Amino acid sequence: MSDPLRHAIGQLARFPGIGERTATRLAYWLLRQPPDVAEEIAAGVLALRTGMTRCSTCCNVAGSDPCPICAAPDRDAGLVCVVERPQDVAAIEASGGHRGRYHVLDGAVSPLDGVGPDDLRVRELLARVQRGEVREAVLATDPDVEGDATALYLAALLKPLGVRVTRLAHGISVGTEIEYADKSSVVRALENRREL
Amino acid sequence: MSDPLRHAIGQLARFPGIGERTATRLAYWLLRQPPDVAEEIAAGVLALRTGMTRCSTCCNVAGSDPCPICAAPDRDAGLVCVVERPQDVAAIEASGGHRGRYHVLDGAVSPLDGVGPDDLRVRELLARVQRGEVREAVLATDPDVEGDATALYLAALLKPLGVRVTRLAHGISVGTEIEYADKSSVVRALENRREL
């Protein structure tokens, strides 16, 4: 196998979930395409390096600073949804259910992995609170041990500063029959039951 | 979602077997890596465009022309293994069982797909034969309808020119118990049975 081919396979195999075999298949596929295809794909990958920045307000990855969401005048600036990752912003935006802004923590508190609050973008969130930007923090960290711990930590931090702190409701997902719902979701649904 | 991100996801999703969801996962993963990673992967993809050529002898994709195999003085130049695709060369080289050269057809005869002999690199193979370079052609096209048709076509073309034409043996693969062998392999194994 020639060197550029081996090189390309090695690079493609760096992607998570793409092994040597898949990388080989992708590389040979690229060789069969018109030359423009490799250039266009390479440019797309490079764009992630050169075209993306962090929004200095919400810490989301974005093509501009401030990001389009923080720059939008028609969004509720005081209602801040706090998420672990940029892709969570995309998921919540896709739902259309949030009309405020975001704050991307870049992870969750995880003592086992050595991730403490200082490793997250908590300082940036505090700065927003101190500038009086945040009326309500909707904590949308994952419903797992790390996400719950992060939510509790943030609640203890933000409530004394006069911020209303809420957490996304967890329960049985819409469309799931109770018979087939996973145990933890049923437990959460019972805990979070509402008066009718 | 910002434009460079959307762009990158669209480009990554061009790879076969990589859908929008996987491409999104890969793009977000890239965003979390040190900046060099995107550059290195992009360079690896680009190397396929800029660093690869076709060997003018065997038509294999290679980093140089002649390719390392055609340039190697210790290989049997008259023993030419004819394959459909560049990756077949890699597979046969990995087996260590072939000590000659190769010829890459770039496909197989497939009337249903409108692929005739003129669409393959048969002309280049004929030129090698006419230059007296080929003593034996080992036809290693796939054991399917198209591969078999291509082998028959090449045999009819090359035999009158005084070339010995052989075909890779097909049968039950080594390590497969007969009980679990697929039907076609058993049929081939019976047809190609050998005197002991």
mmCIF file of C-alpha atoms in Angstrom, chain A residues 1-5 7-8 11-12 14-18 22 24-32 34-52 54 60-64 68 85-88 90 106, chain B residues 1-5 7-8 11-12 14-18 22 24-32 34-52 54 60-64 68 85-88 90 106:
data_model
loop_
_atom_site.group_PDB
_atom_site.id
_atom_site.type_symbol
_atom_site.label_atom_id
_atom_site.label_comp_id
_atom_site.label_asym_id
_atom_site.label_seq_id
_atom_site.Cartn_x
_atom_site.Cartn_y
_atom_site.Cartn_z
ATOM 1 C CA MET A 1 0.000 0.000 0.000
ATOM 2 C CA SER A 2 1.433 3.383 -0.949
ATOM 3 C CA ASP A 3 2.337 6.011 1.600
ATOM 4 C CA PRO A 4 -0.311 8.691 0.906
ATOM 5 C CA LEU A 5 -2.991 5.992 1.033
ATOM 6 C CA HIS A 7 -1.409 8.100 5.645
ATOM 7 C CA ALA A 8 -5.002 8.926 4.691
ATOM 8 C CA GLN A 11 -5.902 9.894 9.624
ATOM 9 C CA LEU A 12 -9.471 8.777 8.887
ATOM 10 C CA ARG A 14 -8.632 8.759 14.174
ATOM 11 C CA PHE A 15 -12.359 9.491 14.059
ATOM 12 C CA PRO A 16 -14.187 7.786 16.927
ATOM 13 C CA GLY A 17 -16.064 4.701 15.801
ATOM 14 C CA ILE A 18 -14.094 4.491 12.545
ATOM 15 C CA THR A 22 -13.815 1.400 7.609
ATOM 16 C CA THR A 24 -9.629 1.797 4.306
ATOM 17 C CA ARG A 25 -13.034 1.532 2.666
ATOM 18 C CA LEU A 26 -13.503 5.322 2.860
ATOM 19 C CA ALA A 27 -10.035 6.000 1.432
ATOM 20 C CA TYR A 28 -10.539 3.685 -1.541
ATOM 21 C CA TRP A 29 -13.951 5.223 -2.100
ATOM 22 C CA LEU A 30 -12.333 8.666 -2.175
ATOM 23 C CA LEU A 31 -9.807 7.441 -4.739
ATOM 24 C CA ARG A 32 -12.668 6.494 -7.051
ATOM 25 C CA PRO A 34 -13.665 12.938 -8.980
ATOM 26 C CA PRO A 35 -10.658 14.826 -7.547
ATOM 27 C CA ASP A 36 -12.866 17.658 -6.269
ATOM 28 C CA VAL A 37 -14.531 15.410 -3.698
ATOM 29 C CA ALA A 38 -11.400 14.918 -1.569
ATOM 30 C CA GLU A 39 -10.711 18.661 -1.739
ATOM 31 C CA GLU A 40 -14.242 19.568 -0.725
ATOM 32 C CA ILE A 41 -14.305 17.122 2.177
ATOM 33 C CA ALA A 42 -10.877 18.313 3.365
ATOM 34 C CA ALA A 43 -12.098 21.918 3.180
ATOM 35 C CA GLY A 44 -15.168 20.986 5.191
ATOM 36 C CA VAL A 45 -13.013 19.449 7.914
ATOM 37 C CA LEU A 46 -10.656 22.446 7.878
ATOM 38 C CA ALA A 47 -13.600 24.817 8.199
ATOM 39 C CA LEU A 48 -14.149 23.391 11.677
ATOM 40 C CA ARG A 49 -10.663 24.590 12.537
ATOM 41 C CA THR A 50 -10.668 27.969 10.855
ATOM 42 C CA GLY A 51 -14.325 28.938 10.712
ATOM 43 C CA MET A 52 -15.403 28.144 14.255
ATOM 44 C CA ARG A 54 -16.458 30.262 20.907
ATOM 45 C CA ASN A 60 -21.130 27.693 22.467
ATOM 46 C CA VAL A 61 -19.091 26.846 19.370
ATOM 47 C CA ALA A 62 -20.222 29.154 16.611
ATOM 48 C CA GLY A 63 -19.198 30.709 13.339
ATOM 49 C CA SER A 64 -19.252 34.186 14.897
ATOM 50 C CA PRO A 68 -26.399 34.041 16.274
ATOM 51 C CA ARG A 85 -22.251 20.245 25.267
ATOM 52 C CA PRO A 86 -22.709 22.269 22.061
ATOM 53 C CA GLN A 87 -24.730 19.417 20.537
ATOM 54 C CA ASP A 88 -27.254 19.804 23.372
ATOM 55 C CA ALA A 90 -28.611 21.959 18.684
ATOM 56 C CA ASP A 106 -18.274 21.991 28.252
ATOM 57 C CA MET B 1 -26.187 25.321 14.027
ATOM 58 C CA SER B 2 -23.502 27.561 12.556
ATOM 59 C CA ASP B 3 -22.539 27.462 8.918
ATOM 60 C CA PRO B 4 -18.996 25.978 9.093
ATOM 61 C CA LEU B 5 -20.358 23.216 11.315
ATOM 62 C CA HIS B 7 -20.852 22.589 6.069
ATOM 63 C CA ALA B 8 -18.456 20.131 7.715
ATOM 64 C CA GLN B 11 -19.101 17.065 3.689
ATOM 65 C CA LEU B 12 -18.460 14.212 6.125
ATOM 66 C CA ARG B 14 -20.728 12.298 1.674
ATOM 67 C CA PHE B 15 -18.668 9.291 2.776
ATOM 68 C CA PRO B 16 -20.488 6.036 2.046
ATOM 69 C CA GLY B 17 -22.015 4.504 5.157
ATOM 70 C CA ILE B 18 -21.737 7.783 7.092
ATOM 71 C CA THR B 22 -22.673 9.974 12.397
ATOM 72 C CA THR B 24 -22.667 15.253 13.258
ATOM 73 C CA ARG B 25 -21.029 13.113 15.933
ATOM 74 C CA LEU B 26 -17.688 13.229 14.073
ATOM 75 C CA ALA B 27 -17.874 17.006 13.591
ATOM 76 C CA TYR B 28 -18.580 17.688 17.270
ATOM 77 C CA TRP B 29 -15.796 15.292 18.195
ATOM 78 C CA LEU B 30 -13.433 17.258 15.938
ATOM 79 C CA LEU B 31 -14.465 20.499 17.641
ATOM 80 C CA ARG B 32 -13.378 19.058 20.965
ATOM 81 C CA PRO B 34 -6.796 20.179 19.647
ATOM 82 C CA PRO B 35 -6.832 22.334 16.481
ATOM 83 C CA ASP B 36 -4.085 20.266 14.853
ATOM 84 C CA VAL B 37 -6.311 17.217 14.567
ATOM 85 C CA ALA B 38 -8.679 18.746 11.989
ATOM 86 C CA GLU B 39 -5.694 19.999 10.007
ATOM 87 C CA GLU B 40 -3.979 16.635 10.039
ATOM 88 C CA ILE B 41 -7.096 14.749 9.010
ATOM 89 C CA ALA B 42 -7.788 17.274 6.233
ATOM 90 C CA ALA B 43 -4.183 16.895 5.037
ATOM 91 C CA GLY B 44 -4.578 13.113 5.044
ATOM 92 C CA VAL B 45 -7.695 13.357 2.885
ATOM 93 C CA LEU B 46 -6.003 15.846 0.549
ATOM 94 C CA ALA B 47 -2.991 13.551 0.188
ATOM 95 C CA LEU B 48 -5.270 11.128 -1.623
ATOM 96 C CA ARG B 49 -5.873 13.842 -4.197
ATOM 97 C CA THR B 50 -2.361 15.213 -4.545
ATOM 98 C CA GLY B 51 -0.128 12.319 -3.571
ATOM 99 C CA MET B 52 -1.694 9.511 -5.551
ATOM 100 C CA ARG B 54 -1.952 5.633 -11.452
ATOM 101 C CA ASN B 60 -2.959 0.468 -9.671
ATOM 102 C CA VAL B 61 -3.310 3.607 -7.576
ATOM 103 C CA ALA B 62 0.098 4.390 -6.141
ATOM 104 C CA GLY B 63 2.244 7.140 -4.733
ATOM 105 C CA SER B 64 4.666 6.839 -7.653
ATOM 106 C CA PRO B 68 6.664 0.034 -6.029
ATOM 107 C CA ARG B 85 -9.938 -3.035 -7.763
ATOM 108 C CA PRO B 86 -6.875 -1.521 -6.075
ATOM 109 C CA GLN B 87 -7.993 -2.929 -2.711
ATOM 110 C CA ASP B 88 -7.777 -6.434 -4.212
ATOM 111 C CA ALA B 90 -3.712 -4.930 -1.091
ATOM 112 C CA ASP B 106 -11.017 -0.870 -12.433
#
